[in-house]
Tab-separated table of C-alpha atoms in Angstrom:
chain	number	residue	atom	x	y	z
Y	1	UNK	CA	68.017	19.241	-7.542
Y	2	UNK	CA	65.409	16.768	-6.865
Y	3	UNK	CA	63.390	18.071	-10.024
Y	4	UNK	CA	60.713	20.033	-10.822
Y	5	UNK	CA	56.900	19.930	-10.128
Y	6	UNK	CA	53.769	20.140	-12.437
Y	7	UNK	CA	50.695	21.516	-10.483
Y	8	UNK	CA	47.199	21.305	-12.085
Y	9	UNK	CA	44.476	23.261	-10.498
Y	10	UNK	CA	40.763	23.694	-11.434
Y	11	UNK	CA	40.934	27.301	-10.419
Y	12	UNK	CA	43.776	29.542	-10.342
Y	13	UNK	CA	45.467	29.123	-7.065
Y	14	UNK	CA	45.955	32.737	-6.440
Y	15	UNK	CA	45.271	34.843	-4.303
Y	16	UNK	CA	43.786	32.945	-1.239
Y	17	UNK	CA	40.391	34.741	-1.310
Y	18	UNK	CA	37.842	31.717	-1.484
Y	19	UNK	CA	37.700	28.266	-0.068
Y	20	UNK	CA	39.335	26.032	-2.305
Y	21	UNK	CA	41.751	28.568	-3.645
Y	22	UNK	CA	42.840	28.847	0.074
Y	23	UNK	CA	44.247	25.159	0.128
Y	24	UNK	CA	45.714	25.584	-3.371
Y	25	UNK	CA	47.531	28.793	-2.853
Y	26	UNK	CA	49.419	27.494	0.321
Y	27	UNK	CA	50.546	24.177	-1.596
Y	28	UNK	CA	51.687	26.366	-4.302
Y	29	UNK	CA	53.494	28.533	-2.244
Y	30	UNK	CA	54.863	25.614	0.000
Y	31	UNK	CA	56.139	23.594	-3.435
Y	32	UNK	CA	57.855	26.715	-4.669
Y	33	UNK	CA	60.040	26.827	-1.754
Y	34	UNK	CA	60.855	22.983	-2.390
Y	35	UNK	CA	61.461	23.148	-6.249
Y	36	UNK	CA	60.417	25.004	-9.498
Y	37	UNK	CA	56.525	24.832	-9.987
Y	38	UNK	CA	54.775	24.948	-13.333
Y	39	UNK	CA	51.321	25.616	-13.038
Y	40	UNK	CA	48.359	24.721	-15.341
Y	41	UNK	CA	44.907	25.898	-14.274
Y	42	UNK	CA	41.686	27.680	-15.376
Y	43	UNK	CA	40.246	31.063	-14.709
Y	44	UNK	CA	36.611	31.630	-14.149
Y	45	UNK	CA	36.484	34.975	-15.270
Y	46	UNK	CA	38.331	38.343	-16.244
Y	47	UNK	CA	38.972	38.715	-12.536
Y	48	UNK	CA	40.740	35.521	-12.103
Y	49	UNK	CA	42.757	36.130	-15.337
Y	50	UNK	CA	43.956	39.435	-13.916
Y	51	UNK	CA	45.708	37.412	-11.178
Y	52	UNK	CA	48.111	35.609	-13.602
Y	53	UNK	CA	51.014	38.190	-13.573
Y	54	UNK	CA	51.225	38.192	-9.723
Y	55	UNK	CA	51.336	34.530	-9.762
Y	56	UNK	CA	53.917	34.147	-12.176
Y	57	UNK	CA	56.330	35.737	-9.664
Y	58	UNK	CA	56.401	32.388	-7.981
Y	59	UNK	CA	55.828	29.812	-10.846
Y	60	UNK	CA	58.664	28.657	-13.167
Y	61	UNK	CA	56.024	28.714	-15.989
Y	62	UNK	CA	52.205	28.576	-16.106
Y	63	UNK	CA	49.199	28.008	-18.556
Y	64	UNK	CA	46.076	29.853	-17.314
Y	65	UNK	CA	43.219	29.394	-19.460
Y	66	UNK	CA	39.733	30.999	-19.299
Y	67	UNK	CA	37.181	28.079	-18.545
Y	68	UNK	CA	34.703	28.571	-21.390
Y	69	UNK	CA	32.878	25.333	-21.580
Y	70	UNK	CA	28.952	26.036	-20.327
Y	71	UNK	CA	27.322	23.709	-18.126
Y	72	UNK	CA	24.887	22.801	-20.469
Y	73	UNK	CA	27.633	21.598	-23.183
Y	74	UNK	CA	29.626	19.917	-20.507
Y	75	UNK	CA	26.406	18.258	-19.363
Y	76	UNK	CA	25.352	17.200	-22.891
Y	77	UNK	CA	29.080	15.854	-23.761
Y	78	UNK	CA	29.096	13.884	-20.422
Y	79	UNK	CA	25.945	12.360	-21.130
Y	80	UNK	CA	27.039	11.358	-24.601
Y	81	UNK	CA	30.138	10.017	-23.658
Y	82	UNK	CA	29.515	8.418	-20.122
Y	83	UNK	CA	31.661	11.065	-18.611
Y	84	UNK	CA	31.377	12.824	-15.044
Y	85	UNK	CA	29.754	16.059	-15.918
Y	86	UNK	CA	32.249	17.727	-13.424
Y	87	UNK	CA	35.249	16.108	-15.383
Y	88	UNK	CA	33.639	17.517	-18.759
Y	89	UNK	CA	33.111	20.960	-17.624
Y	90	UNK	CA	36.806	21.202	-16.808
Y	91	UNK	CA	38.384	20.314	-20.206
Y	92	UNK	CA	40.525	22.120	-22.825
Y	93	UNK	CA	42.637	20.788	-25.501
Y	94	UNK	CA	45.111	23.547	-24.980
Y	95	UNK	CA	45.874	22.454	-21.353
Y	96	UNK	CA	46.384	18.902	-22.826
Y	97	UNK	CA	49.246	20.328	-25.169
Y	98	UNK	CA	50.722	22.480	-22.407
Y	99	UNK	CA	50.937	19.472	-20.031
Y	100	UNK	CA	52.436	17.359	-22.631
Y	101	UNK	CA	54.945	20.051	-23.799
Y	102	UNK	CA	55.906	20.734	-20.349
Y	103	UNK	CA	56.419	16.896	-19.569
Y	104	UNK	CA	58.540	16.646	-22.724
Y	105	UNK	CA	60.691	19.709	-21.976
Y	106	UNK	CA	61.184	19.933	-18.092
Y	107	UNK	CA	62.635	17.585	-15.576
Y	108	UNK	CA	59.178	16.936	-14.045
Y	109	UNK	CA	59.667	14.452	-11.193
Y	110	UNK	CA	56.361	15.084	-9.278
Y	111	UNK	CA	52.764	16.026	-10.845
Y	112	UNK	CA	50.179	17.347	-8.139
Y	113	UNK	CA	46.643	17.429	-9.497
Y	114	UNK	CA	44.096	19.525	-7.376
Y	115	UNK	CA	40.562	18.214	-7.334
Y	116	UNK	CA	39.212	15.288	-9.080
Y	117	UNK	CA	38.318	16.937	-12.192
Y	118	UNK	CA	42.148	18.027	-13.307
Y	119	UNK	CA	43.281	14.157	-13.185
Y	120	UNK	CA	42.168	13.653	-16.850
Y	121	UNK	CA	44.998	15.886	-17.743
Y	122	UNK	CA	47.537	13.531	-16.374
Y	123	UNK	CA	48.962	11.157	-19.373
Y	124	UNK	CA	50.520	7.806	-18.583
Y	125	UNK	CA	53.814	8.589	-16.472
Y	126	UNK	CA	57.391	7.253	-16.614
Y	127	UNK	CA	57.849	5.121	-13.113
Y	128	UNK	CA	60.290	7.805	-11.862
Y	129	UNK	CA	57.427	10.742	-12.050
Y	130	UNK	CA	55.414	10.565	-9.034
Y	131	UNK	CA	51.882	11.304	-9.164
Y	132	UNK	CA	49.997	12.905	-6.112
Y	133	UNK	CA	46.274	13.394	-6.310
Y	134	UNK	CA	44.956	16.063	-3.903
Y	135	UNK	CA	41.148	15.104	-4.056
Y	136	UNK	CA	40.642	17.699	-1.041
Y	137	UNK	CA	37.089	16.738	-0.625
Y	138	UNK	CA	35.133	13.299	-1.298
Y	139	UNK	CA	33.176	15.058	-4.311
Y	140	UNK	CA	31.280	12.140	-5.340
Y	141	UNK	CA	29.517	11.603	-1.879
Y	142	UNK	CA	28.358	15.229	-2.214
Y	143	UNK	CA	26.564	14.706	-5.411
Y	144	UNK	CA	25.163	11.574	-3.897
Y	145	UNK	CA	23.739	13.543	-0.931
Y	146	UNK	CA	22.447	16.175	-3.347
Y	147	UNK	CA	20.570	13.391	-5.087
Y	148	UNK	CA	19.161	11.808	-2.195
Y	149	UNK	CA	17.880	15.126	-0.702
Y	150	UNK	CA	15.935	16.158	-3.826
Y	151	UNK	CA	13.185	14.810	-6.563
Y	152	UNK	CA	12.873	15.267	-10.356
Y	153	UNK	CA	15.405	15.886	-13.050
Y	154	UNK	CA	18.177	17.607	-11.004
Y	155	UNK	CA	18.044	14.768	-8.364
Y	156	UNK	CA	18.702	12.276	-11.026
Y	157	UNK	CA	21.514	14.106	-12.399
Y	158	UNK	CA	23.124	14.382	-9.110
Y	159	UNK	CA	22.765	10.814	-8.431
Y	160	UNK	CA	24.147	9.956	-11.885
Y	161	UNK	CA	27.128	12.309	-10.934
Y	162	UNK	CA	27.696	10.787	-7.684
Y	163	UNK	CA	27.908	7.353	-9.545
Y	164	UNK	CA	30.005	8.479	-12.497
Y	165	UNK	CA	32.365	10.600	-10.333
Y	166	UNK	CA	33.074	7.784	-7.774
Y	167	UNK	CA	33.989	5.580	-10.647
Y	168	UNK	CA	36.416	8.160	-11.824
Y	169	UNK	CA	37.666	8.900	-8.507
Y	170	UNK	CA	38.406	5.206	-7.814
Y	171	UNK	CA	40.120	4.690	-11.134
Y	172	UNK	CA	42.417	8.023	-10.532
Y	173	UNK	CA	43.249	6.579	-7.139
Y	174	UNK	CA	44.586	3.355	-8.479
Y	175	UNK	CA	46.766	5.403	-10.801
Y	176	UNK	CA	48.204	8.026	-8.264
Y	177	UNK	CA	51.182	7.106	-6.148
Y	178	UNK	CA	49.446	8.824	-3.113
Y	179	UNK	CA	46.064	10.561	-2.830
Y	180	UNK	CA	45.088	13.254	0.041
Y	181	UNK	CA	41.977	14.566	1.434
Y	182	UNK	CA	41.392	17.372	3.502
Y	183	UNK	CA	40.704	15.539	6.613
Y	184	UNK	CA	41.150	12.124	8.221
Y	185	UNK	CA	37.445	11.800	8.156
Y	186	UNK	CA	37.345	12.243	4.446
Y	187	UNK	CA	40.264	10.161	3.879
Y	188	UNK	CA	38.850	7.045	5.972
Y	189	UNK	CA	35.591	7.445	4.009
Y	190	UNK	CA	37.565	7.200	0.717
Y	191	UNK	CA	39.732	4.316	1.983
Y	192	UNK	CA	36.587	2.335	2.705
Y	193	UNK	CA	34.986	3.342	-0.995
Y	194	UNK	CA	38.071	2.554	-2.939
Y	195	UNK	CA	39.366	-0.429	-1.005
Y	196	UNK	CA	42.856	1.277	-0.868
Y	197	UNK	CA	44.739	1.724	2.526
Y	198	UNK	CA	46.311	4.208	4.640
Y	199	UNK	CA	49.859	3.999	2.746
Y	200	UNK	CA	48.037	5.281	-0.457
Y	201	UNK	CA	45.018	7.600	0.977
Y	202	UNK	CA	46.127	10.211	3.535
Y	203	UNK	CA	45.015	13.396	5.096
Y	204	UNK	CA	46.649	16.629	4.477
Y	205	UNK	CA	44.785	19.143	6.846
Y	206	UNK	CA	43.788	22.631	5.705
Y	207	UNK	CA	45.527	25.239	7.734
Y	208	UNK	CA	44.718	28.722	8.505
Y	209	UNK	CA	46.809	32.037	8.153
Y	210	UNK	CA	47.278	32.661	11.657
Y	211	UNK	CA	49.225	36.232	11.297
Y	212	UNK	CA	46.539	37.395	9.092
Y	213	UNK	CA	43.682	36.053	10.745
Y	214	UNK	CA	44.570	37.451	14.080
Y	215	UNK	CA	42.285	39.600	16.320
Y	216	UNK	CA	45.435	41.826	16.892
Y	217	UNK	CA	46.218	42.505	13.636
Y	218	UNK	CA	45.374	45.766	11.491
Y	219	UNK	CA	42.266	45.621	9.651
Y	220	UNK	CA	39.495	47.982	8.830
Y	221	UNK	CA	36.655	48.028	11.725
Y	222	UNK	CA	33.119	47.162	10.819
Y	223	UNK	CA	30.389	49.334	12.452
Y	224	UNK	CA	26.978	47.345	12.571
Y	225	UNK	CA	23.914	49.537	13.463
Y	226	UNK	CA	22.434	47.191	15.747
Y	227	UNK	CA	23.998	44.431	18.267
Y	228	UNK	CA	24.202	41.363	18.732
Y	229	UNK	CA	25.555	40.490	15.628
Y	230	UNK	CA	25.903	37.050	13.908
Y	231	UNK	CA	27.805	36.427	11.037
Y	232	UNK	CA	28.314	33.790	8.112
Y	233	UNK	CA	31.069	34.047	5.670
Y	234	UNK	CA	31.440	32.234	2.592
Y	235	UNK	CA	31.241	32.129	-1.384
Y	236	UNK	CA	27.557	33.034	-1.679
Y	237	UNK	CA	26.869	31.233	-5.083
Y	238	UNK	CA	27.921	27.829	-3.659
Y	239	UNK	CA	25.031	25.768	-3.006
Y	240	UNK	CA	25.622	24.380	0.519
Y	241	UNK	CA	26.322	28.158	1.798
Y	242	UNK	CA	23.098	29.195	-0.147
Y	243	UNK	CA	20.830	26.460	1.629
Y	244	UNK	CA	22.846	27.157	5.119
Y	245	UNK	CA	21.907	30.889	5.147
Y	246	UNK	CA	18.220	30.272	3.735
Y	247	UNK	CA	17.589	27.860	6.558
Y	248	UNK	CA	19.389	30.017	9.249
Y	249	UNK	CA	17.387	33.252	8.105
Y	250	UNK	CA	14.156	31.656	7.941
Y	251	UNK	CA	14.133	29.274	10.829
Y	252	UNK	CA	16.881	30.053	13.313
Y	253	UNK	CA	17.215	33.685	13.243
Y	254	UNK	CA	13.277	34.362	14.113
Y	255	UNK	CA	13.791	32.031	17.097
Y	256	UNK	CA	17.014	34.318	18.102
Y	257	UNK	CA	15.153	37.267	17.795
Y	258	UNK	CA	12.268	36.219	19.824
Y	259	UNK	CA	14.659	36.344	22.638
Y	260	UNK	CA	16.908	39.045	21.380
Y	261	UNK	CA	14.877	41.308	19.282
Y	262	UNK	CA	17.974	43.279	17.957
Y	263	UNK	CA	20.060	40.568	16.799
Y	264	UNK	CA	21.278	41.007	13.249
Y	265	UNK	CA	22.390	38.220	10.726
Y	266	UNK	CA	25.061	39.384	8.352
Y	267	UNK	CA	25.675	37.259	5.203
Y	268	UNK	CA	29.149	38.136	4.150
Y	269	UNK	CA	30.598	37.042	0.886
Y	270	UNK	CA	31.042	37.342	-2.668
Y	271	UNK	CA	28.350	36.745	-5.516
Y	272	UNK	CA	25.091	36.326	-3.695
Y	273	UNK	CA	22.434	34.252	-5.625
Y	274	UNK	CA	18.868	36.177	-6.000
Y	275	UNK	CA	17.897	33.659	-3.320
Y	276	UNK	CA	20.472	34.960	-1.000
Y	277	UNK	CA	19.793	38.713	-1.934
Y	278	UNK	CA	15.933	38.124	-1.239
Y	279	UNK	CA	16.810	37.139	2.569
Y	280	UNK	CA	17.782	40.876	2.864
Y	281	UNK	CA	14.035	41.732	2.793
Y	282	UNK	CA	13.827	39.562	6.157
Y	283	UNK	CA	13.687	41.323	9.393
Y	284	UNK	CA	17.322	41.397	10.696
Y	285	UNK	CA	19.107	40.089	7.888
Y	286	UNK	CA	21.923	41.979	6.214
Y	287	UNK	CA	23.327	40.565	2.741
Y	288	UNK	CA	26.880	42.347	2.177
Y	289	UNK	CA	28.060	41.131	-1.111
Y	290	UNK	CA	31.712	40.799	-1.530
Y	291	UNK	CA	33.784	42.769	1.312
Y	292	UNK	CA	37.481	44.169	1.254
Y	293	UNK	CA	38.543	42.295	4.400
Y	294	UNK	CA	36.300	39.861	5.992
Y	295	UNK	CA	38.107	40.199	8.973
Y	296	UNK	CA	36.334	43.177	10.149
Y	297	UNK	CA	32.668	41.300	10.049
Y	298	UNK	CA	34.403	38.335	12.070
Y	299	UNK	CA	35.762	40.767	14.662
Y	300	UNK	CA	32.552	42.507	15.143
Y	301	UNK	CA	30.562	39.246	15.202
Y	302	UNK	CA	29.266	38.264	18.819
Y	303	UNK	CA	28.844	34.822	17.276
Y	304	UNK	CA	29.861	33.282	13.955
Y	305	UNK	CA	27.518	30.672	12.611
Y	306	UNK	CA	28.281	27.722	10.076
Y	307	UNK	CA	24.848	25.918	9.774
Y	308	UNK	CA	25.860	23.823	6.731
Y	309	UNK	CA	23.708	20.581	6.251
Y	310	UNK	CA	25.940	19.381	3.508
Y	311	UNK	CA	29.635	20.079	3.706
Y	312	UNK	CA	32.700	17.987	3.008
Y	313	UNK	CA	36.307	18.245	4.552
Y	314	UNK	CA	37.185	21.079	6.588
Y	315	UNK	CA	35.330	24.417	6.471
Y	316	UNK	CA	37.769	27.307	6.167
Y	317	UNK	CA	35.148	29.754	7.315
Y	318	UNK	CA	34.970	27.942	10.609
Y	319	UNK	CA	38.974	27.862	11.118
Y	320	UNK	CA	39.229	31.584	10.244
Y	321	UNK	CA	36.515	32.536	12.651
Y	322	UNK	CA	38.364	30.374	15.443
Y	323	UNK	CA	41.626	32.062	14.742
Y	324	UNK	CA	39.943	35.412	15.027
Y	325	UNK	CA	39.037	34.103	18.734
Y	326	UNK	CA	35.354	34.449	17.782
Y	327	UNK	CA	32.839	31.910	19.390
Y	328	UNK	CA	31.513	29.613	16.870
Y	329	UNK	CA	28.215	27.719	16.566
Y	330	UNK	CA	28.448	25.187	13.939
Y	331	UNK	CA	26.546	22.286	12.499
Y	332	UNK	CA	27.993	18.574	12.909
Y	333	UNK	CA	28.645	18.794	9.033
Y	334	UNK	CA	30.600	22.041	9.189
Y	335	UNK	CA	32.676	20.901	12.293
Y	336	UNK	CA	33.584	17.599	10.972
Y	337	UNK	CA	37.219	16.972	10.280
Y	338	UNK	CA	38.307	19.921	12.672
Y	339	UNK	CA	40.289	18.859	15.476
Y	340	UNK	CA	38.346	20.703	18.403
Y	341	UNK	CA	36.109	19.791	21.210
Y	342	UNK	CA	32.365	20.585	21.234
Y	343	UNK	CA	31.866	23.072	24.213
Y	344	UNK	CA	35.534	23.968	24.759
Y	345	UNK	CA	36.537	25.222	21.613
Y	346	UNK	CA	33.184	25.728	19.721
Y	347	UNK	CA	29.589	24.659	19.962
Y	348	UNK	CA	27.828	22.042	17.894
Y	349	UNK	CA	24.252	22.448	16.961
Y	350	UNK	CA	22.274	19.689	15.125
Y	351	UNK	CA	19.208	21.723	13.992
Y	352	UNK	CA	17.821	25.101	14.018
Y	353	UNK	CA	16.241	24.761	17.415
Y	354	UNK	CA	19.577	23.759	18.844
Y	355	UNK	CA	21.468	26.640	16.961
Y	356	UNK	CA	18.915	29.105	18.323
Y	357	UNK	CA	19.322	27.653	21.915
Y	358	UNK	CA	23.091	27.778	21.792
Y	359	UNK	CA	23.394	31.359	20.092
Y	360	UNK	CA	21.016	32.868	22.756
Y	361	UNK	CA	23.078	31.165	25.623
Y	362	UNK	CA	26.329	32.735	24.182
Y	363	UNK	CA	24.480	36.248	23.922
Y	364	UNK	CA	23.544	35.938	27.392
Y	365	UNK	CA	26.858	35.087	28.847
Y	366	UNK	CA	29.609	37.299	27.532
Y	367	UNK	CA	32.269	35.760	29.703
Y	368	UNK	CA	31.623	32.370	28.299
Y	369	UNK	CA	31.423	33.825	24.697
Y	370	UNK	CA	34.896	35.315	25.359
Y	371	UNK	CA	36.424	32.185	26.731
Y	372	UNK	CA	35.223	29.918	23.928
Y	373	UNK	CA	36.683	32.349	21.483
Y	374	UNK	CA	40.191	32.456	23.258
Y	375	UNK	CA	40.196	28.777	23.386
Y	376	UNK	CA	39.334	28.630	19.724
Y	377	UNK	CA	42.302	30.793	19.169
Y	378	UNK	CA	44.693	28.812	21.234
Y	379	UNK	CA	43.406	25.536	19.423
Y	380	UNK	CA	44.126	27.075	15.991
Y	381	UNK	CA	47.603	27.974	17.141
Y	382	UNK	CA	48.444	24.691	18.435
Y	383	UNK	CA	46.961	22.583	15.623
Y	384	UNK	CA	46.151	24.635	12.339
Y	385	UNK	CA	49.222	26.510	11.438
Y	386	UNK	CA	49.824	25.796	7.564
Y	387	UNK	CA	53.738	25.209	8.363
Y	388	UNK	CA	52.598	22.226	10.274
Y	389	UNK	CA	49.732	20.828	7.948
Y	390	UNK	CA	52.012	20.741	5.145
Y	391	UNK	CA	55.386	19.344	6.935
Y	392	UNK	CA	55.254	16.250	5.218
Y	393	UNK	CA	54.785	17.636	1.836
Y	394	UNK	CA	58.303	17.452	0.492
Y	395	UNK	CA	58.594	13.719	1.579
Y	396	UNK	CA	55.264	13.138	-0.261
Y	397	UNK	CA	56.681	14.570	-3.664
Y	398	UNK	CA	60.088	13.604	-3.639
Y	399	UNK	CA	60.963	11.393	-0.446
Y	400	UNK	CA	62.934	11.802	2.780
Y	401	UNK	CA	65.954	13.738	1.181
Y	402	UNK	CA	63.908	16.296	-0.194
Y	403	UNK	CA	62.033	17.083	3.367
Y	404	UNK	CA	65.702	17.252	4.730
Y	405	UNK	CA	66.748	19.796	2.050
Y	406	UNK	CA	63.679	21.841	2.418
Y	407	UNK	CA	63.489	21.741	6.203
């Protein structure tokens, strides 16, 4: 026995039904194959809390708490204490107590913390306990980008958050034995910002569930009233996704429909904001809200689009569409970090004019669209199986002997 693992997540890592939970779920699943795992995490709502009994089937113990601190309260506390607002938002005395109890009672030899805002739950540790920090994305850079884009009070808040969170990220990285990011591009940016080298800052790429996201698998078909169909998938209360679909619906889609008048743009994802819902009033736009199975929409798509202007790390939405053998048109930001070639596995478009041009070209050449989708599927099989992207995890946690035992 190498010891046990403590896994701390900002959102319950079960089931893999949204971007951040996809990575945390697969980390949990792989760690549970290596050693007993104790999970401390938050639930956003009653729906999330309802998943706790299912997750308990693969955990040694768990503490799932409803996140009950509002953004206003967190913001005021953060401003008063000089703390990152994100860190302040994810705080709870019960989780601090549960972590201390678990460390005292269990033979924890590795702590894995998922996302920066959970690192403050990690106390001073004995030398024999390894601390692995999975930052996933370089979050402070995202807030800095928000601040640089806007003006007024929110821009000031975002600029402050970018500075405060960067200071926190650097401090956590100095404490941790190893820090991981979702792509080599993100890891390289943080090495530069932190001054730490590749022995401390590494990339653990996201993967994709290739048996599930398989065009040959069994899933309910989606019948769209008109063709061609353009599809965007994602959590639709997440700011980068909201901004992406607003830009596409108002700028790119009209240019596409000028050439292909029947083109429809489907925005597929949970919790669409009022701004997203309002897009359904535009010609050719459909807002689905939550769907039971996104694969039907991906399979029906003539083109999947990912026009994000602010994006960090690897976009699961792009991996899933490519695994489903769909032609993808993505912004440089959405494609960054994905080991795929423009023109061979997907198409990259830098602005709405390029998006419209490349989409219309694909709609006009079905053979090319099919070849692009088939090449995308092959690339996912070659490069993005979870078993491959997480192959080094046992060694990261416990050393080479654990890797041998878990192989």
